[in-house]
Amino acid sequence: MVRALLFSIFILLFVGTTYAQDNLTGRVYEDKTKVALPGIVIKNLKTQSTTISDRTGAYSIPAHTGDLVVFSAFSYVPDTLYVTSLKYTEISLVLKTNMLNEVKVTGQETRLGNLKAAPTLSPINNQGLTYSTDSKGNYTGGLTAHIFDSHSAENKRKHEAQVTKDEAIKNKIADIFSPKGLKDYVPLEGQEMQNFIVTYTPDIKTYTDPNFNLTVYINSSYQEFMKIPEEERKSKTFQQILKPAEQ
C-alpha cells in the first residue's frame, strides 16, 4: 500500500515536472527573403507567457498541445500558431504592405496666396512714385521715387512658405509618433509607450534626410528601447533617469 502510494506520488511529480518543462522552440524568418528576424514578440494566449526572438531569430516559449501562440512585430502581419506538437517550428512573417506612409519632401512651394496688397509700381524701373506737395497739399512739381526691395519680399515669401512646410512635416511626425499611430507597430502601452515616443520622435532634419527609412528607424529604436530595464522603461521619471544633468 505504501509502495503504491509512493509510486503514484512519483508519477504525479514526474508528469508535473515534464508538463512544466514543455517548450515550443524554433526560429522566425521574413517570408520570401528568409532573413532571420530578431525582436519578434511571441505570446502564448493561453498562459499569457511572452518572450522575444533573439538576434538569430531563435525562440523558446513554454507551451503545450492545443495552445495558441502569436508571433508579432510592428512591421509584420501577426501570425497565430495552433500548437499540435512541440517539434522545432519555423515561422515566416509577411512584411506589412500598409506600413506607415513616408513623407517625401519635395521642392514644391506652398501657395500662400496674397497676405497683403502688393505695392503699386511705376513703369520706371519698378519704382513707386509720389507727387511732391506743400503743407497744404498743393502740387509743387517733381516726383519722389520709393525703391521697392523685391529681394526682401521674395525672401519673406520663401520664409513663410518654409514655415508652413515645416509645420506640415511636424504634424505628420506627431501623427506617426503617437500612441494611436504606433499601437499596431510596437507592443507598448501606457507610460512605456509615452517614454518611447518622447525619446525617439525624430526632428525635422532627421525625418527629411534622404537616407531616412521610417521602418528601419522604428525597428532599431524599439530594439534599443527594449535593452533598458523594464522598471526604467515604465517609469514616469524616465527622462530624468536618462538625462539627470539636463533636468
PDB file of C-alpha atoms in Angstrom:
ATOM      1  CA  MET A   1       0.000   0.000   0.000  1.00  0.00           C
ATOM      2  CA  VAL A   2       2.779   2.404   0.967  1.00  0.00           C
ATOM      3  CA  ARG A   3       4.804   1.441  -2.090  1.00  0.00           C
ATOM      4  CA  ALA A   4       1.794   2.028  -4.337  1.00  0.00           C
ATOM      5  CA  LEU A   5       1.198   5.444  -2.769  1.00  0.00           C
ATOM      6  CA  LEU A   6       4.844   6.439  -3.190  1.00  0.00           C
ATOM      7  CA  PHE A   7       4.817   5.239  -6.777  1.00  0.00           C
ATOM      8  CA  SER A   8       1.685   7.307  -7.510  1.00  0.00           C
ATOM      9  CA  ILE A   9       3.271  10.411  -5.986  1.00  0.00           C
ATOM     10  CA  PHE A  10       6.419   9.840  -8.050  1.00  0.00           C
ATOM     11  CA  ILE A  11       4.379   9.543 -11.240  1.00  0.00           C
ATOM     12  CA  LEU A  12       2.463  12.741 -10.481  1.00  0.00           C
ATOM     13  CA  LEU A  13       5.655  14.662  -9.763  1.00  0.00           C
ATOM     14  CA  PHE A  14       7.290  13.327 -12.915  1.00  0.00           C
ATOM     15  CA  VAL A  15       4.297  14.236 -15.084  1.00  0.00           C
ATOM     16  CA  GLY A  16       4.019  17.666 -13.468  1.00  0.00           C
ATOM     17  CA  THR A  17       7.711  18.371 -13.985  1.00  0.00           C
ATOM     18  CA  THR A  18       7.587  17.187 -17.583  1.00  0.00           C
ATOM     19  CA  TYR A  19       4.499  19.316 -18.212  1.00  0.00           C
ATOM     20  CA  ALA A  20       6.158  22.408 -16.721  1.00  0.00           C
ATOM     21  CA  GLN A  21       9.275  21.965 -18.849  1.00  0.00           C
ATOM     22  CA  ASP A  22       7.500  21.658 -22.242  1.00  0.00           C
ATOM     23  CA  ASN A  23       8.715  24.350 -24.645  1.00  0.00           C
ATOM     24  CA  LEU A  24       7.902  25.283 -28.216  1.00  0.00           C
ATOM     25  CA  THR A  25      11.158  26.163 -29.997  1.00  0.00           C
ATOM     26  CA  GLY A  26      12.101  27.277 -33.474  1.00  0.00           C
ATOM     27  CA  ARG A  27      13.160  30.277 -35.497  1.00  0.00           C
ATOM     28  CA  VAL A  28      11.391  33.258 -37.075  1.00  0.00           C
ATOM     29  CA  TYR A  29      12.158  34.350 -40.636  1.00  0.00           C
ATOM     30  CA  GLU A  30      10.889  37.009 -43.000  1.00  0.00           C
ATOM     31  CA  ASP A  31       8.728  35.463 -45.703  1.00  0.00           C
ATOM     32  CA  LYS A  32      10.386  35.174 -49.153  1.00  0.00           C
ATOM     33  CA  THR A  33      13.716  36.714 -48.091  1.00  0.00           C
ATOM     34  CA  LYS A  34      14.301  34.095 -45.344  1.00  0.00           C
ATOM     35  CA  VAL A  35      16.106  36.719 -43.256  1.00  0.00           C
ATOM     36  CA  ALA A  36      16.189  35.796 -39.547  1.00  0.00           C
ATOM     37  CA  LEU A  37      14.061  38.224 -37.505  1.00  0.00           C
ATOM     38  CA  PRO A  38      15.198  39.349 -34.030  1.00  0.00           C
ATOM     39  CA  GLY A  39      12.901  41.158 -31.612  1.00  0.00           C
ATOM     40  CA  ILE A  40       9.719  39.325 -32.636  1.00  0.00           C
ATOM     41  CA  VAL A  41       7.237  39.210 -29.744  1.00  0.00           C
ATOM     42  CA  ILE A  42       5.971  35.668 -29.095  1.00  0.00           C
ATOM     43  CA  LYS A  43       2.979  35.283 -26.773  1.00  0.00           C
ATOM     44  CA  ASN A  44       1.126  32.190 -25.569  1.00  0.00           C
ATOM     45  CA  LEU A  45      -2.505  33.327 -25.452  1.00  0.00           C
ATOM     46  CA  LYS A  46      -3.495  30.562 -23.045  1.00  0.00           C
ATOM     47  CA  THR A  47      -0.782  31.045 -20.414  1.00  0.00           C
ATOM     48  CA  GLN A  48      -0.061  34.723 -21.232  1.00  0.00           C
ATOM     49  CA  SER A  49       3.680  33.973 -21.160  1.00  0.00           C
ATOM     50  CA  THR A  50       5.760  36.122 -23.512  1.00  0.00           C
ATOM     51  CA  THR A  51       9.240  36.009 -24.987  1.00  0.00           C
ATOM     52  CA  ILE A  52      11.218  37.721 -27.775  1.00  0.00           C
ATOM     53  CA  SER A  53      13.232  36.084 -30.555  1.00  0.00           C
ATOM     54  CA  ASP A  54      16.996  36.570 -30.237  1.00  0.00           C
ATOM     55  CA  ARG A  55      19.385  38.118 -32.763  1.00  0.00           C
ATOM     56  CA  THR A  56      19.343  34.907 -34.841  1.00  0.00           C
ATOM     57  CA  GLY A  57      15.534  34.739 -34.846  1.00  0.00           C
ATOM     58  CA  ALA A  58      15.523  31.770 -32.450  1.00  0.00           C
ATOM     59  CA  TYR A  59      12.787  31.478 -29.809  1.00  0.00           C
ATOM     60  CA  SER A  60      11.662  29.215 -26.984  1.00  0.00           C
ATOM     61  CA  ILE A  61       8.395  29.576 -25.080  1.00  0.00           C
ATOM     62  CA  PRO A  62       6.521  27.327 -22.632  1.00  0.00           C
ATOM     63  CA  ALA A  63       3.631  25.686 -24.493  1.00  0.00           C
ATOM     64  CA  HIS A  64       1.501  22.577 -24.708  1.00  0.00           C
ATOM     65  CA  THR A  65      -0.572  20.895 -27.378  1.00  0.00           C
ATOM     66  CA  GLY A  66      -3.712  22.918 -28.016  1.00  0.00           C
ATOM     67  CA  ASP A  67      -2.213  26.304 -27.082  1.00  0.00           C
ATOM     68  CA  LEU A  68      -2.392  29.336 -29.372  1.00  0.00           C
ATOM     69  CA  VAL A  69       0.892  31.189 -29.847  1.00  0.00           C
ATOM     70  CA  VAL A  70       1.016  34.585 -31.585  1.00  0.00           C
ATOM     71  CA  PHE A  71       4.106  35.968 -33.358  1.00  0.00           C
ATOM     72  CA  SER A  72       4.002  39.735 -33.888  1.00  0.00           C
ATOM     73  CA  ALA A  73       6.121  42.789 -34.684  1.00  0.00           C
ATOM     74  CA  PHE A  74       5.293  46.345 -35.701  1.00  0.00           C
ATOM     75  CA  SER A  75       6.226  45.902 -39.389  1.00  0.00           C
ATOM     76  CA  TYR A  76       4.911  42.372 -39.953  1.00  0.00           C
ATOM     77  CA  VAL A  77       1.500  40.741 -40.222  1.00  0.00           C
ATOM     78  CA  PRO A  78       0.878  38.799 -36.966  1.00  0.00           C
ATOM     79  CA  ASP A  79       0.845  35.009 -37.290  1.00  0.00           C
ATOM     80  CA  THR A  80      -1.038  32.691 -34.913  1.00  0.00           C
ATOM     81  CA  LEU A  81       0.146  29.118 -34.444  1.00  0.00           C
ATOM     82  CA  TYR A  82      -2.104  26.361 -33.105  1.00  0.00           C
ATOM     83  CA  VAL A  83       0.282  24.027 -31.311  1.00  0.00           C
ATOM     84  CA  THR A  84      -0.215  20.436 -32.482  1.00  0.00           C
ATOM     85  CA  SER A  85       3.237  19.256 -31.385  1.00  0.00           C
ATOM     86  CA  LEU A  86       6.335  20.646 -29.693  1.00  0.00           C
ATOM     87  CA  LYS A  87       8.718  19.824 -32.513  1.00  0.00           C
ATOM     88  CA  TYR A  88      11.046  22.534 -33.872  1.00  0.00           C
ATOM     89  CA  THR A  89       8.863  25.035 -35.755  1.00  0.00           C
ATOM     90  CA  GLU A  90       9.950  27.713 -38.232  1.00  0.00           C
ATOM     91  CA  ILE A  91       7.685  30.735 -38.620  1.00  0.00           C
ATOM     92  CA  SER A  92       7.648  33.017 -41.688  1.00  0.00           C
ATOM     93  CA  LEU A  93       6.212  36.508 -41.177  1.00  0.00           C
ATOM     94  CA  VAL A  94       4.899  38.601 -44.042  1.00  0.00           C
ATOM     95  CA  LEU A  95       6.022  42.231 -44.229  1.00  0.00           C
ATOM     96  CA  LYS A  96       3.095  44.614 -43.941  1.00  0.00           C
ATOM     97  CA  THR A  97       2.219  46.278 -47.220  1.00  0.00           C
ATOM     98  CA  ASN A  98       0.344  49.086 -45.461  1.00  0.00           C
ATOM     99  CA  MET A  99       3.221  50.334 -43.318  1.00  0.00           C
ATOM    100  CA  LEU A 100       3.105  53.981 -42.357  1.00  0.00           C
ATOM    101  CA  ASN A 101       3.430  56.143 -45.425  1.00  0.00           C
ATOM    102  CA  GLU A 102       6.679  58.018 -45.512  1.00  0.00           C
ATOM    103  CA  VAL A 103       6.560  61.716 -46.343  1.00  0.00           C
ATOM    104  CA  LYS A 104       8.587  62.659 -49.372  1.00  0.00           C
ATOM    105  CA  VAL A 105       9.660  66.282 -49.078  1.00  0.00           C
ATOM    106  CA  THR A 106       9.925  67.881 -52.485  1.00  0.00           C
ATOM    107  CA  GLY A 107      10.946  71.273 -53.725  1.00  0.00           C
ATOM    108  CA  GLN A 108       7.397  72.285 -54.483  1.00  0.00           C
ATOM    109  CA  GLU A 109       6.435  75.562 -52.891  1.00  0.00           C
ATOM    110  CA  THR A 110       3.349  76.042 -50.776  1.00  0.00           C
ATOM    111  CA  ARG A 111       0.953  78.565 -52.243  1.00  0.00           C
ATOM    112  CA  LEU A 112       0.119  81.054 -49.533  1.00  0.00           C
ATOM    113  CA  GLY A 113      -1.989  83.455 -51.534  1.00  0.00           C
ATOM    114  CA  ASN A 114      -1.826  87.238 -51.099  1.00  0.00           C
ATOM    115  CA  LEU A 115      -1.128  88.105 -47.476  1.00  0.00           C
ATOM    116  CA  LYS A 116      -1.438  91.814 -48.255  1.00  0.00           C
ATOM    117  CA  ALA A 117      -1.975  94.015 -51.256  1.00  0.00           C
ATOM    118  CA  ALA A 118       1.109  94.334 -53.457  1.00  0.00           C
ATOM    119  CA  PRO A 119       2.595  97.836 -53.777  1.00  0.00           C
ATOM    120  CA  THR A 120       1.727  99.763 -56.931  1.00  0.00           C
ATOM    121  CA  LEU A 121       4.818 100.228 -59.053  1.00  0.00           C
ATOM    122  CA  SER A 122       5.550 102.848 -61.700  1.00  0.00           C
ATOM    123  CA  PRO A 123       6.610 101.950 -65.205  1.00  0.00           C
ATOM    124  CA  ILE A 124      10.030 103.417 -64.384  1.00  0.00           C
ATOM    125  CA  ASN A 125      12.346 100.679 -63.121  1.00  0.00           C
ATOM    126  CA  ASN A 126       9.670  99.203 -60.864  1.00  0.00           C
ATOM    127  CA  GLN A 127       9.823 102.207 -58.514  1.00  0.00           C
ATOM    128  CA  GLY A 128       6.861 103.602 -56.592  1.00  0.00           C
ATOM    129  CA  LEU A 129       6.258 107.309 -57.247  1.00  0.00           C
ATOM    130  CA  THR A 130       4.554 110.056 -55.224  1.00  0.00           C
ATOM    131  CA  TYR A 131       3.899 113.666 -56.218  1.00  0.00           C
ATOM    132  CA  SER A 132       5.598 116.435 -54.211  1.00  0.00           C
ATOM    133  CA  THR A 133       3.145 118.724 -52.376  1.00  0.00           C
ATOM    134  CA  ASP A 134       3.388 121.612 -49.923  1.00  0.00           C
ATOM    135  CA  SER A 135       1.973 121.691 -46.381  1.00  0.00           C
ATOM    136  CA  LYS A 136      -1.485 122.466 -47.765  1.00  0.00           C
ATOM    137  CA  GLY A 137      -1.416 119.592 -50.181  1.00  0.00           C
ATOM    138  CA  ASN A 138      -0.873 121.695 -53.264  1.00  0.00           C
ATOM    139  CA  TYR A 139       1.165 120.164 -56.058  1.00  0.00           C
ATOM    140  CA  THR A 140       4.618 121.745 -56.242  1.00  0.00           C
ATOM    141  CA  GLY A 141       6.014 119.714 -59.102  1.00  0.00           C
ATOM    142  CA  GLY A 142       8.519 116.899 -59.064  1.00  0.00           C
ATOM    143  CA  LEU A 143       8.332 113.268 -58.161  1.00  0.00           C
ATOM    144  CA  THR A 144       9.753 111.237 -55.317  1.00  0.00           C
ATOM    145  CA  ALA A 145      10.773 107.640 -56.092  1.00  0.00           C
ATOM    146  CA  HIS A 146      10.321 104.931 -53.456  1.00  0.00           C
ATOM    147  CA  ILE A 147      12.569 101.992 -54.293  1.00  0.00           C
ATOM    148  CA  PHE A 148      10.839  98.621 -53.762  1.00  0.00           C
ATOM    149  CA  ASP A 149      13.137  95.901 -52.434  1.00  0.00           C
ATOM    150  CA  SER A 150      11.946  92.868 -54.424  1.00  0.00           C
ATOM    151  CA  HIS A 151      14.610  90.612 -52.864  1.00  0.00           C
ATOM    152  CA  SER A 152      13.337  91.318 -49.359  1.00  0.00           C
ATOM    153  CA  ALA A 153       9.758  90.495 -50.315  1.00  0.00           C
ATOM    154  CA  GLU A 154      10.864  87.302 -52.074  1.00  0.00           C
ATOM    155  CA  ASN A 155      12.906  86.188 -49.060  1.00  0.00           C
ATOM    156  CA  LYS A 156       9.935  86.832 -46.787  1.00  0.00           C
ATOM    157  CA  ARG A 157       7.674  84.819 -49.057  1.00  0.00           C
ATOM    158  CA  LYS A 158      10.141  81.910 -49.101  1.00  0.00           C
ATOM    159  CA  HIS A 159      10.471  82.029 -45.323  1.00  0.00           C
ATOM    160  CA  GLU A 160       6.708  81.914 -44.852  1.00  0.00           C
ATOM    161  CA  ALA A 161       6.452  79.001 -47.288  1.00  0.00           C
ATOM    162  CA  GLN A 162       9.185  77.095 -45.416  1.00  0.00           C
ATOM    163  CA  VAL A 163       7.475  77.684 -42.074  1.00  0.00           C
ATOM    164  CA  THR A 164       4.227  76.295 -43.492  1.00  0.00           C
ATOM    165  CA  LYS A 165       6.033  73.260 -44.926  1.00  0.00           C
ATOM    166  CA  ASP A 166       7.825  72.601 -41.614  1.00  0.00           C
ATOM    167  CA  GLU A 167       4.543  72.743 -39.715  1.00  0.00           C
ATOM    168  CA  ALA A 168       3.037  70.169 -42.091  1.00  0.00           C
ATOM    169  CA  ILE A 169       6.007  67.845 -41.528  1.00  0.00           C
ATOM    170  CA  LYS A 170       5.818  68.324 -37.747  1.00  0.00           C
ATOM    171  CA  ASN A 171       2.138  67.393 -37.821  1.00  0.00           C
ATOM    172  CA  LYS A 172       2.905  64.282 -39.877  1.00  0.00           C
ATOM    173  CA  ILE A 173       5.643  63.205 -37.444  1.00  0.00           C
ATOM    174  CA  ALA A 174       3.303  63.814 -34.498  1.00  0.00           C
ATOM    175  CA  ASP A 175       0.601  61.654 -36.137  1.00  0.00           C
ATOM    176  CA  ILE A 176       3.024  58.754 -36.608  1.00  0.00           C
ATOM    177  CA  PHE A 177       4.802  59.009 -33.257  1.00  0.00           C
ATOM    178  CA  SER A 178       1.676  58.936 -31.140  1.00  0.00           C
ATOM    179  CA  PRO A 179       0.031  56.088 -29.178  1.00  0.00           C
ATOM    180  CA  LYS A 180      -2.580  55.740 -31.926  1.00  0.00           C
ATOM    181  CA  GLY A 181      -0.030  55.848 -34.732  1.00  0.00           C
ATOM    182  CA  LEU A 182       2.339  53.315 -33.158  1.00  0.00           C
ATOM    183  CA  LYS A 183      -0.062  50.938 -31.373  1.00  0.00           C
ATOM    184  CA  ASP A 184      -0.055  48.434 -34.263  1.00  0.00           C
ATOM    185  CA  TYR A 185       3.699  48.611 -34.745  1.00  0.00           C
ATOM    186  CA  VAL A 186       5.309  48.392 -31.300  1.00  0.00           C
ATOM    187  CA  PRO A 187       3.917  46.251 -28.437  1.00  0.00           C
ATOM    188  CA  LEU A 188       3.947  49.071 -25.895  1.00  0.00           C
ATOM    189  CA  GLU A 189       1.261  50.933 -23.987  1.00  0.00           C
ATOM    190  CA  GLY A 190       0.669  53.456 -21.237  1.00  0.00           C
ATOM    191  CA  GLN A 191       3.687  55.177 -19.687  1.00  0.00           C
ATOM    192  CA  GLU A 192       6.069  52.867 -21.527  1.00  0.00           C
ATOM    193  CA  MET A 193       4.656  53.991 -24.885  1.00  0.00           C
ATOM    194  CA  GLN A 194       4.862  57.654 -23.831  1.00  0.00           C
ATOM    195  CA  ASN A 195       8.506  57.213 -22.838  1.00  0.00           C
ATOM    196  CA  PHE A 196       9.261  55.597 -26.204  1.00  0.00           C
ATOM    197  CA  ILE A 197       7.595  58.467 -28.082  1.00  0.00           C
ATOM    198  CA  VAL A 198       9.374  61.205 -26.125  1.00  0.00           C
ATOM    199  CA  THR A 199      12.739  59.505 -26.564  1.00  0.00           C
ATOM    200  CA  TYR A 200      12.591  58.515 -30.228  1.00  0.00           C
ATOM    201  CA  THR A 201      10.389  61.025 -32.055  1.00  0.00           C
ATOM    202  CA  PRO A 202      12.723  62.336 -34.800  1.00  0.00           C
ATOM    203  CA  ASP A 203      13.240  66.005 -35.550  1.00  0.00           C
ATOM    204  CA  ILE A 204      12.530  67.512 -38.970  1.00  0.00           C
ATOM    205  CA  LYS A 205      16.175  67.307 -40.090  1.00  0.00           C
ATOM    206  CA  THR A 206      16.361  63.591 -39.311  1.00  0.00           C
ATOM    207  CA  TYR A 207      12.931  62.796 -40.768  1.00  0.00           C
ATOM    208  CA  THR A 208      13.558  64.605 -44.063  1.00  0.00           C
ATOM    209  CA  ASP A 209      17.056  63.238 -44.600  1.00  0.00           C
ATOM    210  CA  PRO A 210      17.173  61.438 -47.993  1.00  0.00           C
ATOM    211  CA  ASN A 211      18.586  58.334 -46.304  1.00  0.00           C
ATOM    212  CA  PHE A 212      15.904  58.199 -43.583  1.00  0.00           C
ATOM    213  CA  ASN A 213      13.845  54.985 -43.589  1.00  0.00           C
ATOM    214  CA  LEU A 214      10.877  55.019 -41.247  1.00  0.00           C
ATOM    215  CA  THR A 215      10.574  51.250 -40.905  1.00  0.00           C
ATOM    216  CA  VAL A 216      14.253  50.772 -40.061  1.00  0.00           C
ATOM    217  CA  TYR A 217      14.195  53.751 -37.676  1.00  0.00           C
ATOM    218  CA  ILE A 218      11.230  52.469 -35.627  1.00  0.00           C
ATOM    219  CA  ASN A 219      12.610  48.934 -35.531  1.00  0.00           C
ATOM    220  CA  SER A 220      16.106  49.974 -34.401  1.00  0.00           C
ATOM    221  CA  SER A 221      14.623  52.410 -31.860  1.00  0.00           C
ATOM    222  CA  TYR A 222      12.411  49.668 -30.429  1.00  0.00           C
ATOM    223  CA  GLN A 223      15.339  47.235 -30.171  1.00  0.00           C
ATOM    224  CA  GLU A 224      17.384  49.884 -28.338  1.00  0.00           C
ATOM    225  CA  PHE A 225      14.467  50.758 -26.059  1.00  0.00           C
ATOM    226  CA  MET A 226      13.948  47.115 -25.041  1.00  0.00           C
ATOM    227  CA  LYS A 227      17.538  46.918 -23.766  1.00  0.00           C
ATOM    228  CA  ILE A 228      16.587  49.352 -20.977  1.00  0.00           C
ATOM    229  CA  PRO A 229      15.434  47.651 -17.730  1.00  0.00           C
ATOM    230  CA  GLU A 230      11.643  47.291 -17.646  1.00  0.00           C
ATOM    231  CA  GLU A 231      11.176  49.292 -14.428  1.00  0.00           C
ATOM    232  CA  GLU A 232      13.011  52.214 -16.030  1.00  0.00           C
ATOM    233  CA  ARG A 233      11.134  51.963 -19.351  1.00  0.00           C
ATOM    234  CA  LYS A 234       7.825  52.223 -17.487  1.00  0.00           C
ATOM    235  CA  SER A 235       8.917  54.922 -15.040  1.00  0.00           C
ATOM    236  CA  LYS A 236       7.227  58.324 -15.012  1.00  0.00           C
ATOM    237  CA  THR A 237      10.670  59.814 -14.371  1.00  0.00           C
ATOM    238  CA  PHE A 238      12.195  58.082 -17.402  1.00  0.00           C
ATOM    239  CA  GLN A 239      13.714  61.253 -18.843  1.00  0.00           C
ATOM    240  CA  GLN A 240      15.290  62.157 -15.503  1.00  0.00           C
ATOM    241  CA  ILE A 241      16.827  58.687 -15.371  1.00  0.00           C
ATOM    242  CA  LEU A 242      18.297  59.062 -18.853  1.00  0.00           C
ATOM    243  CA  LYS A 243      19.491  62.662 -18.555  1.00  0.00           C
ATOM    244  CA  PRO A 244      19.740  63.686 -14.906  1.00  0.00           C
ATOM    245  CA  ALA A 245      22.108  66.531 -15.712  1.00  0.00           C
ATOM    246  CA  GLU A 246      19.572  68.183 -18.012  1.00  0.00           C
ATOM    247  CA  GLN A 247      16.684  68.116 -15.550  1.00  0.00           C
TER     248      GLN A 247
END
